[in-house]
Short mmCIF file of C-alpha atoms and ligand atoms in Angstrom, two decimals:
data_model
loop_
_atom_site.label_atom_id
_atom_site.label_comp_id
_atom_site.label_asym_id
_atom_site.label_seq_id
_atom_site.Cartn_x
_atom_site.Cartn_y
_atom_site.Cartn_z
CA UNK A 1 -29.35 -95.36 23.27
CA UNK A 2 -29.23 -93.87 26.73
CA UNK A 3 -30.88 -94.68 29.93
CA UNK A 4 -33.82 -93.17 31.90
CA UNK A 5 -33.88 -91.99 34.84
CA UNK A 6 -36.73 -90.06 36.92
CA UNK A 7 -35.25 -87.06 39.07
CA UNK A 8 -37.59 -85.95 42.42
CA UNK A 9 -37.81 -82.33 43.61
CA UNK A 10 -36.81 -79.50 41.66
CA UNK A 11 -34.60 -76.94 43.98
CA UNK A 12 -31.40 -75.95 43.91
CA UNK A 13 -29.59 -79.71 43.86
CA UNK A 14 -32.09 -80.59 41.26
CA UNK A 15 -31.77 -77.94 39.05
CA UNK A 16 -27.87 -79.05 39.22
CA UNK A 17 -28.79 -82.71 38.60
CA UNK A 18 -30.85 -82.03 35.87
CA UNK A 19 -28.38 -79.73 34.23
CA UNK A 20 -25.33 -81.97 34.38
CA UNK A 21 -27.85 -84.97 32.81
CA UNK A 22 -28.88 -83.04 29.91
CA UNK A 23 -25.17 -82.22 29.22
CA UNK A 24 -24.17 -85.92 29.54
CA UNK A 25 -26.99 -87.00 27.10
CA UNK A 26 -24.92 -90.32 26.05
CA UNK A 27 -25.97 -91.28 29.31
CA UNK A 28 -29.14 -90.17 30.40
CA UNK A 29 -31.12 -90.30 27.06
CA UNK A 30 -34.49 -89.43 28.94
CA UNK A 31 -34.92 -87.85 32.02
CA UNK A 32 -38.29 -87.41 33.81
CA UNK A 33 -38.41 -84.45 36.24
CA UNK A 34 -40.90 -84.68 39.13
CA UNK A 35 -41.63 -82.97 42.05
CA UNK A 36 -44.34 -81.03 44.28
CA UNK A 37 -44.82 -77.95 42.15
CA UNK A 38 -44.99 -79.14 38.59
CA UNK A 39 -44.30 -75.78 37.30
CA UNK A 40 -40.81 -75.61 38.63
CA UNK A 41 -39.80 -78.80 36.54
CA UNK A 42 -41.80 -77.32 33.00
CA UNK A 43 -39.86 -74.37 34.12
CA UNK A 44 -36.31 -76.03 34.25
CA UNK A 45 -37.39 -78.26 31.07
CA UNK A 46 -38.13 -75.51 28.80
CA UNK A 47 -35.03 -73.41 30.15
CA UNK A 48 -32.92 -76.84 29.18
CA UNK A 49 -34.31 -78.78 26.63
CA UNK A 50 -33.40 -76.40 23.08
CA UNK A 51 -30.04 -77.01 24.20
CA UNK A 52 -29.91 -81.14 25.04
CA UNK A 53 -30.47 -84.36 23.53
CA UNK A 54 -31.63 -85.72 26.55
CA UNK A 55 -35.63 -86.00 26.32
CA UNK A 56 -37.18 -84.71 29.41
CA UNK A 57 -40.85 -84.76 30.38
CA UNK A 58 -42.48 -83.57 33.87
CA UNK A 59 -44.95 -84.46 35.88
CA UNK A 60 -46.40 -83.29 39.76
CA UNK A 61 -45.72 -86.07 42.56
CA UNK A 62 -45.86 -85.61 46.07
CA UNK A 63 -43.03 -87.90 47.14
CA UNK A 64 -44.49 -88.65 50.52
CA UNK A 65 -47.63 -90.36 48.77
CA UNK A 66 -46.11 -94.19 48.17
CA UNK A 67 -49.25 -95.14 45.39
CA UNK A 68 -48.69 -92.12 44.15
CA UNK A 69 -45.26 -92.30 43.16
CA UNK A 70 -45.28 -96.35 42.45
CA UNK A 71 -47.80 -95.14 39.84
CA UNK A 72 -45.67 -92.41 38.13
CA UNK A 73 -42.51 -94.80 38.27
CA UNK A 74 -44.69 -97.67 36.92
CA UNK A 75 -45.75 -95.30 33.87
CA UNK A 76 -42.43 -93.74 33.57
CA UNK A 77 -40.34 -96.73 34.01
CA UNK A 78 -37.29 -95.75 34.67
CA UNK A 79 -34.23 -97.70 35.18
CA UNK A 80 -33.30 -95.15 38.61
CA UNK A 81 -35.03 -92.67 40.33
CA UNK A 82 -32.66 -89.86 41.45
CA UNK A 83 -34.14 -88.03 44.91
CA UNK A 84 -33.14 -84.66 45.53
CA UNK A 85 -36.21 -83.85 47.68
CA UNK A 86 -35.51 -83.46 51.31
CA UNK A 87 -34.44 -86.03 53.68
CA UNK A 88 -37.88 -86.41 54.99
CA UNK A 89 -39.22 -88.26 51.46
CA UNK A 90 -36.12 -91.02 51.55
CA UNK A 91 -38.33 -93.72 52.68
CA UNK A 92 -40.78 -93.27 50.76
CA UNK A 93 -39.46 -93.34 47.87
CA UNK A 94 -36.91 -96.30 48.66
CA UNK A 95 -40.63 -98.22 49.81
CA UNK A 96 -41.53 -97.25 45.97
CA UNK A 97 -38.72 -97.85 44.38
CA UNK A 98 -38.98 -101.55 46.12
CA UNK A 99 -42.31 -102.19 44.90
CA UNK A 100 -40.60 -101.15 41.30
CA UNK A 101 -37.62 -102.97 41.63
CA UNK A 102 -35.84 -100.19 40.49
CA UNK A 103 -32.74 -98.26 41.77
CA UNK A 104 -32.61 -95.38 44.19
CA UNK A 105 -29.76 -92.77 44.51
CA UNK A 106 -30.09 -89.70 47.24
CA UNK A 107 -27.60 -87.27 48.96
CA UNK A 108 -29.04 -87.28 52.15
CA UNK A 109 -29.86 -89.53 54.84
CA UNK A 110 -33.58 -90.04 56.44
CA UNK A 111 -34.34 -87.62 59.05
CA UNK A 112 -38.33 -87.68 60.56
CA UNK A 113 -39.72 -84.12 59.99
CA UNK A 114 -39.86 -83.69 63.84
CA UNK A 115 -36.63 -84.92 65.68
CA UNK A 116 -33.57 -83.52 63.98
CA UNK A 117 -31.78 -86.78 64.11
CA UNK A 118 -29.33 -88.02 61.50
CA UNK A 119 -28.27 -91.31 61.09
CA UNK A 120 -28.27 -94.20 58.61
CA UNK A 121 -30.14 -96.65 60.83
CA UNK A 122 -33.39 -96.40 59.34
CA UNK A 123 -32.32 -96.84 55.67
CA UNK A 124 -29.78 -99.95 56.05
CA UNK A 125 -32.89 -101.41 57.53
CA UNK A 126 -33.82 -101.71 53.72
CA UNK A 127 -30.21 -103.55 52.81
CA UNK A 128 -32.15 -106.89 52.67
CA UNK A 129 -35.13 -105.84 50.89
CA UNK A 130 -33.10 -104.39 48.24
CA UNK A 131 -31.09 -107.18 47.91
CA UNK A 132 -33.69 -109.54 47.79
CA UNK A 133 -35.47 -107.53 45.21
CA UNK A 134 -32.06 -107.25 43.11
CA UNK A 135 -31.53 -103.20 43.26
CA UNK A 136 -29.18 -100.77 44.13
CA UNK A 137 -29.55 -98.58 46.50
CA UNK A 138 -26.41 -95.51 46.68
CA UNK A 139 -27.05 -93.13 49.84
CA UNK A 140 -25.75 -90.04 50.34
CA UNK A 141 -24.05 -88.84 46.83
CA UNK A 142 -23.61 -85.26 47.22
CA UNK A 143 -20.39 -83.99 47.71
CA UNK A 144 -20.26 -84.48 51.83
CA UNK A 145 -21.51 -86.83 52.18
CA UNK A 146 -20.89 -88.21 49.00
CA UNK A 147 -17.45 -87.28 47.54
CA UNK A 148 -15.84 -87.20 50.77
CA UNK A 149 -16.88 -90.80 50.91
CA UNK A 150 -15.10 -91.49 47.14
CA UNK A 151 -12.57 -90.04 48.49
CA UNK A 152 -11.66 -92.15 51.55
CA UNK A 153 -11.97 -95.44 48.94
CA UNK A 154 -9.31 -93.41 46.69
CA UNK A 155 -7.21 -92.80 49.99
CA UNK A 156 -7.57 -96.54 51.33
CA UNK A 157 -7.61 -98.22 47.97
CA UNK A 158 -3.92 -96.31 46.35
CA UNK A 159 -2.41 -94.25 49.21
CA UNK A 160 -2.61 -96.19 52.79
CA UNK A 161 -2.37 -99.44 54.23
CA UNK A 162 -4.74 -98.20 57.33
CA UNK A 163 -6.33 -95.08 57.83
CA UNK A 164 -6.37 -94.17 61.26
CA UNK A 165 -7.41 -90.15 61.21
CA UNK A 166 -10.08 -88.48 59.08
CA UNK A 167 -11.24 -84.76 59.15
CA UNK A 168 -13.17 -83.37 56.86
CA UNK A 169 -12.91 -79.76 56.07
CA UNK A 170 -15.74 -77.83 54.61
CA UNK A 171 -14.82 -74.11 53.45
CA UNK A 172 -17.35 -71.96 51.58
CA UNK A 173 -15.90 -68.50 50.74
CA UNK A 174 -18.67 -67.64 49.62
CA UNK A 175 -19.80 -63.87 49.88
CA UNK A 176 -23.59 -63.47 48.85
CA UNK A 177 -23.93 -59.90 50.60
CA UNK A 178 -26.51 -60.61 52.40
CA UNK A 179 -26.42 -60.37 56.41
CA UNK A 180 -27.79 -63.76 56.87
CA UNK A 181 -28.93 -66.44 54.65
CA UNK A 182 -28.39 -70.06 54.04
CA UNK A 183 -26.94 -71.95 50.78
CA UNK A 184 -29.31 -74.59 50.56
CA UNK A 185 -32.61 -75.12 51.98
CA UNK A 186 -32.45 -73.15 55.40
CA UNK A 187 -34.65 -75.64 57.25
CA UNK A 188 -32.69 -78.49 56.48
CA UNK A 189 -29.19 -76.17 57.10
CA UNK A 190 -30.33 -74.41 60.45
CA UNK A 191 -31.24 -78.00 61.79
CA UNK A 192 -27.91 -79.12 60.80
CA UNK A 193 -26.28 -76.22 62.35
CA UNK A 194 -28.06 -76.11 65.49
CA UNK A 195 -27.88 -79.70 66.63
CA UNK A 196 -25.08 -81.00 68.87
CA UNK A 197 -21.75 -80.94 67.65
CA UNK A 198 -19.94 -84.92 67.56
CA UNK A 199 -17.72 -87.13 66.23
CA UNK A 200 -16.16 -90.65 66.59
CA UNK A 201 -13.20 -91.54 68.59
CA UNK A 202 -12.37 -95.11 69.12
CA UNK A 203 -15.34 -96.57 68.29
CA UNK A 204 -17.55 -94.32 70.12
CA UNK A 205 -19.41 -91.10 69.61
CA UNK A 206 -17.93 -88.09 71.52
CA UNK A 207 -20.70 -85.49 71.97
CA UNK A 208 -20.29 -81.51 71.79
CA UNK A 209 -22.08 -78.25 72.17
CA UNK A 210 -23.76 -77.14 69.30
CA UNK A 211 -20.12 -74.66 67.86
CA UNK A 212 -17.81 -75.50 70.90
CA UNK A 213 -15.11 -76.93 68.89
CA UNK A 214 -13.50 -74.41 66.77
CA UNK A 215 -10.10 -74.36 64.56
CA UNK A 216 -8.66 -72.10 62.11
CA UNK A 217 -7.09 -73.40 58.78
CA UNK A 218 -6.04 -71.84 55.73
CA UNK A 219 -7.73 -72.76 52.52
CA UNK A 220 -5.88 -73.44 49.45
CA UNK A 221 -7.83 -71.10 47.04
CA UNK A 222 -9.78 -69.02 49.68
CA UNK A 223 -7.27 -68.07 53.11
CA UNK A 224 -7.81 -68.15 56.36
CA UNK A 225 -11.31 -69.86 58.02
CA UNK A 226 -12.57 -70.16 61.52
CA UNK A 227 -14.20 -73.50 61.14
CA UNK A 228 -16.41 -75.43 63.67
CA UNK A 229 -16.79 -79.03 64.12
CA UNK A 230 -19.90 -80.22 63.19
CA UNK A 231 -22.12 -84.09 63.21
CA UNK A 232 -21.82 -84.93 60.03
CA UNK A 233 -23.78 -88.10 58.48
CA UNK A 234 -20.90 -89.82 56.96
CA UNK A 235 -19.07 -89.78 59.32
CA UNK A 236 -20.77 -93.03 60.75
CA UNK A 237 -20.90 -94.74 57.64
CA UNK A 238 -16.45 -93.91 57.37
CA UNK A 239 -16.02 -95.11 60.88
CA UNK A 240 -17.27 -98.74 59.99
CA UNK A 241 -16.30 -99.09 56.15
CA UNK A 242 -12.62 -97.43 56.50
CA UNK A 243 -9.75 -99.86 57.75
CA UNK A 244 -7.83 -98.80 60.97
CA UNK A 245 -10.09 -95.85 61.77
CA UNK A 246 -9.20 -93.99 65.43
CA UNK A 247 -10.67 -90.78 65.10
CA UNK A 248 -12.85 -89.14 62.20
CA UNK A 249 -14.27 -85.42 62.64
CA UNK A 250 -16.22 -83.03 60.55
CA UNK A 251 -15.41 -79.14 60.22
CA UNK A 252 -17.56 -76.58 58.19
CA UNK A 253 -16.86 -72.62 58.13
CA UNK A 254 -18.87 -70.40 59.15
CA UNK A 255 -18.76 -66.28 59.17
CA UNK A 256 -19.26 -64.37 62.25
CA UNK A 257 -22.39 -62.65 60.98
CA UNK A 258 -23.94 -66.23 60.39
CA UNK A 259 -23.44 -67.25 63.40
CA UNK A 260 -24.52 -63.89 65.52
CA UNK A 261 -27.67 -63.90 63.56
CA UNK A 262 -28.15 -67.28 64.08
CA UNK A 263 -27.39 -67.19 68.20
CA UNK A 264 -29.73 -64.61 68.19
CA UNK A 265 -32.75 -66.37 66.06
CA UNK A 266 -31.92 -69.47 68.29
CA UNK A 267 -32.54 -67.34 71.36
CA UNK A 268 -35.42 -65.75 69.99
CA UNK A 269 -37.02 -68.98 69.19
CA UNK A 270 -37.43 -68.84 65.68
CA UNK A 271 -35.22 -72.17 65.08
CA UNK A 272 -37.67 -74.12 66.62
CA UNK A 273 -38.88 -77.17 65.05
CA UNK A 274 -41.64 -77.37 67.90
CA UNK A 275 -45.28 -76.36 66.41
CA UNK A 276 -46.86 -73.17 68.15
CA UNK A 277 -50.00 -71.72 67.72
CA UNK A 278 -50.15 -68.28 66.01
CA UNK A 279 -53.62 -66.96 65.31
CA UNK A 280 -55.17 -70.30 65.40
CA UNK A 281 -53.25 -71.47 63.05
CA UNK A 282 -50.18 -74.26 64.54
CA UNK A 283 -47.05 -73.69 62.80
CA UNK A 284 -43.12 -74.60 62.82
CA UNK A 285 -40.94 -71.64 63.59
CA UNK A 286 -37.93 -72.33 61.53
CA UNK A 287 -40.48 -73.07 58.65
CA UNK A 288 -41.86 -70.05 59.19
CA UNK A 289 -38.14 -68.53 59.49
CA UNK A 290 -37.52 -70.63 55.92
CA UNK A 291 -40.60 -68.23 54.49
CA UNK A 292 -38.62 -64.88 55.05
CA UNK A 293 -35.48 -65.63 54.55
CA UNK A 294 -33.66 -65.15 50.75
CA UNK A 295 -34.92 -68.67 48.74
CA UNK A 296 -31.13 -70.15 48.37
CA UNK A 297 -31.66 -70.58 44.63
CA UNK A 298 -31.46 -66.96 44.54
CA UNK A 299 -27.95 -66.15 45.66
CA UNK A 300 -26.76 -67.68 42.70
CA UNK A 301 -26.16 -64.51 40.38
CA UNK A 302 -24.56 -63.01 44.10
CA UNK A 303 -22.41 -65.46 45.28
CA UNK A 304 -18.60 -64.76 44.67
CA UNK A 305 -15.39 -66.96 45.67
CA UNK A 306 -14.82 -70.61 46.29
CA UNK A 307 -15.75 -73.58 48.38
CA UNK A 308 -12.97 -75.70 49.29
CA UNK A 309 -14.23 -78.93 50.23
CA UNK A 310 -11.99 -82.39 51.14
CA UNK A 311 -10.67 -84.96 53.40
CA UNK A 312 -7.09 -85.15 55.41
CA UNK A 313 -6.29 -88.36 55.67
CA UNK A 314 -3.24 -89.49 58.53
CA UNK A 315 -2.39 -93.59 58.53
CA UNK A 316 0.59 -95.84 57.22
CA UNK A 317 1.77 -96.75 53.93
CA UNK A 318 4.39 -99.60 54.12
CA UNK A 319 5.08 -99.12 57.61
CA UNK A 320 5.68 -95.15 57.74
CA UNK A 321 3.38 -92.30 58.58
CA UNK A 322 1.47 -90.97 56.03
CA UNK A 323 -0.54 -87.55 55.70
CA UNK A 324 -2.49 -87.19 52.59
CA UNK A 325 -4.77 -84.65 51.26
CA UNK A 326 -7.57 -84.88 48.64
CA UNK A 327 -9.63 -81.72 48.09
CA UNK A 328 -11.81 -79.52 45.20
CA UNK A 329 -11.92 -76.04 44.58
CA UNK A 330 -14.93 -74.99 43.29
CA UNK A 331 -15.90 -71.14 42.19
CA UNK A 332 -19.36 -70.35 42.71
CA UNK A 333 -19.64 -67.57 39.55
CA UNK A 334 -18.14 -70.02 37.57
CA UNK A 335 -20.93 -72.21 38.83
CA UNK A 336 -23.22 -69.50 37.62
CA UNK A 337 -21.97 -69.03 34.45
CA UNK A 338 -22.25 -72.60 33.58
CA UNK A 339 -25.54 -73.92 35.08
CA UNK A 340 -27.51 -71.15 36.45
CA UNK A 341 -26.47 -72.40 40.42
CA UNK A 342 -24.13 -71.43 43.28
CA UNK A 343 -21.36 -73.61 44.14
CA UNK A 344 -22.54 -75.83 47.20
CA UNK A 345 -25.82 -76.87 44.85
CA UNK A 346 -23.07 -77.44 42.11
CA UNK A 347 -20.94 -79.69 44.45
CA UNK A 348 -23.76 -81.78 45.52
CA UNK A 349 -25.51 -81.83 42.34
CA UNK A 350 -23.13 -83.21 40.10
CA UNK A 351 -22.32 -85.98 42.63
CA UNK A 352 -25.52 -87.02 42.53
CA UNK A 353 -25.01 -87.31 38.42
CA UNK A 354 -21.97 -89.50 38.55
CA UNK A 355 -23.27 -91.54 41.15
CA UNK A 356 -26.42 -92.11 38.93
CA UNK A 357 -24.52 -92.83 36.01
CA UNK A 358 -21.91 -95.48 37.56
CA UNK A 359 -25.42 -97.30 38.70
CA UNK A 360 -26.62 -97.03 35.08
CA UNK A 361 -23.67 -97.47 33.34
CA UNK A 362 -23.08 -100.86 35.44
CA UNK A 363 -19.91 -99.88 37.48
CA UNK A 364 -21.79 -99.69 40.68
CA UNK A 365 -24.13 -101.93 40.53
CA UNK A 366 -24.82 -104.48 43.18
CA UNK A 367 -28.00 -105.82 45.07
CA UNK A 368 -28.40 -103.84 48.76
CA UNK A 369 -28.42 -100.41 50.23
CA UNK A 370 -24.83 -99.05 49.95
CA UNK A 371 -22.64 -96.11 51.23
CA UNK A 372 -20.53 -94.40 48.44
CA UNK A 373 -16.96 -95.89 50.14
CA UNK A 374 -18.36 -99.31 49.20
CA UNK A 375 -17.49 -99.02 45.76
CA UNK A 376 -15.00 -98.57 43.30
CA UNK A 377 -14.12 -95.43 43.57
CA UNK A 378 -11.61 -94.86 40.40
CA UNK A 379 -14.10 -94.45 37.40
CA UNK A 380 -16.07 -92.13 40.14
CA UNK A 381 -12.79 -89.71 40.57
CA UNK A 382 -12.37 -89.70 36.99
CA UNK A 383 -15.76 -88.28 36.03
CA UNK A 384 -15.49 -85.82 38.96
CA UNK A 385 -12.41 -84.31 36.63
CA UNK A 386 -14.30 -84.86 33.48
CA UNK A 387 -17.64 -82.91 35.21
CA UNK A 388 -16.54 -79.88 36.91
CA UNK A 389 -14.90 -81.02 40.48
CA UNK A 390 -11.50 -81.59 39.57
CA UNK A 391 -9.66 -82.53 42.69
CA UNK A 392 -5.89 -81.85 44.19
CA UNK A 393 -3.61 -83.51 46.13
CA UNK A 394 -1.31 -82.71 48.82
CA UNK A 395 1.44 -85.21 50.33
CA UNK A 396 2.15 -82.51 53.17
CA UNK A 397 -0.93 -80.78 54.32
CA UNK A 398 -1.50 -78.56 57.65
CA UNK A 399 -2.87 -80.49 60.05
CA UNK A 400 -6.28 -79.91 62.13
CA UNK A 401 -4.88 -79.96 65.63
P1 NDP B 501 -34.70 -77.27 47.94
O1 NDP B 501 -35.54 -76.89 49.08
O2 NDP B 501 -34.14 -76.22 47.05
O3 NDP B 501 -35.49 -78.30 47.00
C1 NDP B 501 -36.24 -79.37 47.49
C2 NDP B 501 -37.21 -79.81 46.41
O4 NDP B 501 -37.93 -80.95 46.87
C3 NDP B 501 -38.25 -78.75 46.05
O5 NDP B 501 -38.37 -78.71 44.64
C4 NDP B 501 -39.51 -79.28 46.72
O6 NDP B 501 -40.70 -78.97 46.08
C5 NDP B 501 -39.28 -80.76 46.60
N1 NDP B 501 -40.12 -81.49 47.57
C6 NDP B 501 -40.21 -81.28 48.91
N2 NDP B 501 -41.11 -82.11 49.45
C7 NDP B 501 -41.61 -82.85 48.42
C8 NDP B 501 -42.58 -83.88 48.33
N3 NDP B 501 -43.22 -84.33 49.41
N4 NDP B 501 -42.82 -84.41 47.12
C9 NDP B 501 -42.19 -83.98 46.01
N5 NDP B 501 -41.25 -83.02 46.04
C10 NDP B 501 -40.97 -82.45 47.23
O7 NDP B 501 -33.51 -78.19 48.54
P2 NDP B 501 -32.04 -78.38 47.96
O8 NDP B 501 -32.11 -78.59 46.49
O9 NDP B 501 -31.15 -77.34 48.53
O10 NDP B 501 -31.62 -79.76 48.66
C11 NDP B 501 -32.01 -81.02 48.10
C12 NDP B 501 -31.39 -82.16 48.91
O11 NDP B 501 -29.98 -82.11 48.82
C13 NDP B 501 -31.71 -82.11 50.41
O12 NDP B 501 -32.03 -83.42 50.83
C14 NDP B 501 -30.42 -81.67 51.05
O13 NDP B 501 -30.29 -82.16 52.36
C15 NDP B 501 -29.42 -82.31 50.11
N6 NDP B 501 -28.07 -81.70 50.17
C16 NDP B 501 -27.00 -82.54 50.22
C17 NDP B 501 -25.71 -82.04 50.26
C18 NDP B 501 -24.53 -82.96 50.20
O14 NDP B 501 -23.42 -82.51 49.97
N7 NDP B 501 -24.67 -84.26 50.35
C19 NDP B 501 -25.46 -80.58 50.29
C20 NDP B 501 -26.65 -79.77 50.14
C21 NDP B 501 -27.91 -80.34 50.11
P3 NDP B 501 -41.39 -77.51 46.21
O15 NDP B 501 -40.66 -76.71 45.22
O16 NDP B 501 -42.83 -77.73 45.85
O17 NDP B 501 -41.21 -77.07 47.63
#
């Protein structure tokens, strides 16, 4: 008999989640899907369930309502609940899943709807609670962070005595045609994009202009990239659970289009998060901006090439230097083909899977609120092979100057 697990939101990571659970059905015996718009989930159900084992039902919630949702898990029972909502429900639904004693899994940390600030702080305040209560709690299991975070355990558990260097690189060669759009939900992406630029050096944060910091590198499996460094939320959780760390910086590419339209929507105002009035109505501009723009769910059947998404890792192994790469290539019709989805939901979404069933299944399962790196990552890297991320190696890579 499988387990059951309840799955919040149903976008474009959802739809991925849910996919990848119905096709490991030995696992995930009954899923629940749940979100705002309850005819999003009967409309992923009936697209999945003819072709699954896995028993799903539905039901509306709106995540930020805690009653609410202690009710549906309290009638649902599951033994997880698997949020792939936005960032701004995380609380919540770790305050439910307290009150429920059951497990929580996400890919994204807490961010209040109107500061775009990301960092950690506000859901380790729950590692007591959770540990008190006796659940699990994994946080950020997408693929960055998520897998980027597997992958530093691989690195420091079989390749290095001490890491000392991290950057991770974040290539999507994507082409959707489209002048300007975003690959997952634009809100959450233009914040992201828009915010300072940092990283950690010695201990401390070093802060940048939003896009100052810019490299080229050359993509196994997709060429040459301009990349810029970016905050990244993992990066904070690396810099404390990785031996030895110096220095630890986050890269994403980005296309000059993107970033012209996106100078010029930034100057215009439009990626505001600051309510205005507009015919006495107050509203966000960037949600407004999210209203017009292409719903990322449907670049799917456009998107063609391949993300290239990993970690360089520079340390010591036995008392030598050591420069290590650990990477995936991931094609986004390929994606398409198999579940409907582009490649960055793919990446994230079937993450979020594995991570839900090593909690499940018992291999990473401890009382608290936990970062990826802080388990065992080997049984993770093998069902990233087994589930569509494969990952490569490489003892010699270019390095990020
Ligand atoms: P979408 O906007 O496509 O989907 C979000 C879903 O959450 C929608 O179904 C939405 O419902 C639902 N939702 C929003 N608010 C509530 C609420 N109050 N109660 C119930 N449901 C709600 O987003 P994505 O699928 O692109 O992203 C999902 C998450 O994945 C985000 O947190 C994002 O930051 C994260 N992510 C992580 C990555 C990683 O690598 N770690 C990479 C990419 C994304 P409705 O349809 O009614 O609006």
């Amino acid at each position: 008999m499988g387990h059951r697990a309840l799955i919040i939101g149903a976008g474009g990571v959802a739809s991925v989640v849910i996919a990848k659970c119905c096709q490991n059905s030995e696992v995930f015996g009954e899923i629940m899907i749940a979100s705002r718009t309850k005819s999003k989930c009967d409309a992923i159900k009936e697209r999945l369930q003819p072709n699954t084992k896995t028993v799903i039902s539905t039901a509306a919630v709106d995540a930020d309502n805690v009653p609410e949702l202690v009710k549906l898990i309290k009638s649902y029972n599951p033994e997880i609940v698997i949020n792939v909502a936005l960032p701004y429900q995380d609380l919540h639904i770790m305050d439910a899943c307290l009150e429920c004693k059951v497990d929580y899994l996400d890919t994204a940390n807490y961010e209040p709807e109107d500061t775009a600030k990301f960092e950690y702080s506000w859901q380790w305040a729950y590692r007591d609670r959770f540990k008190e209560a006796g659940i699990t709690a994994v946080l950020g299991c997408g693929f960055d962070p998520g897998v980027t975070g597997v992958f530093s355990a691989y690195a420091q558990k079989h390749e290095f005595d001490e890491i000392n260097y991290i950057d991770i690189l974040d290539c999507n060669g994507g082409d959707h045609g489209y002048p300007f759009a975003t690959n997952f939900n634009p809100e959450i992406n233009i914040r992201e994009v828009s915010a300072k630029g940092s990283y950690i050096e010695d201990g401390k944060w070093v802060e940048t202009e939003p896009m100052e910091i810019k490299r080229v590198y050359n993509f196994k499996g997709v060429g040459e990239k301009d990349m810029y460094l970016l905050h990244h939320e993992e990066l904070e959780s690396l810099a404390l659970n990785i031996k030895g760390i110096k220095r630890i910086r986050f890269f994403m590419t980005f296309g000059q289009s993107y970033l012209t339209h996106l100078k010029c929507l930034e100057d215009v105002g439009m990626t505001s998060i600051k309510p205005i009035m507009f015919e006495g109505k107050e509203i966000v501009p960037l949600q407004f901006l999210k209203a017009v723009l292409p719903d990322p769910a449907s670049l799917g059947p456009r998107t063609k090439g391949k993300t290239n998404i990993g970690c360089i890792f520079q340390g010591k192994k036995d008392g030598k230097p050591k420069n290590y790469y650990l990477y995936n290539i991931c094609d986004h019709q390929e994606c398409y083909k198999e579940v409907g989805s582009q490649a960055i939901s793919y990446t994230t979404g079937v993450p979020a899977m594995i991570g839900a069933a090593m909690v499940l299944t018992g291999k990473w399962k401890k009382p608290g609120v936990f970062n990826v790196e802080e388990f065992d990552p080997d049984p993770f890297m093998e069902n990233l092979n087994k589930w569509g991320l494969p990952w490569e190696e490489d003892f010699d890579p270019v390095l990020v100057p």
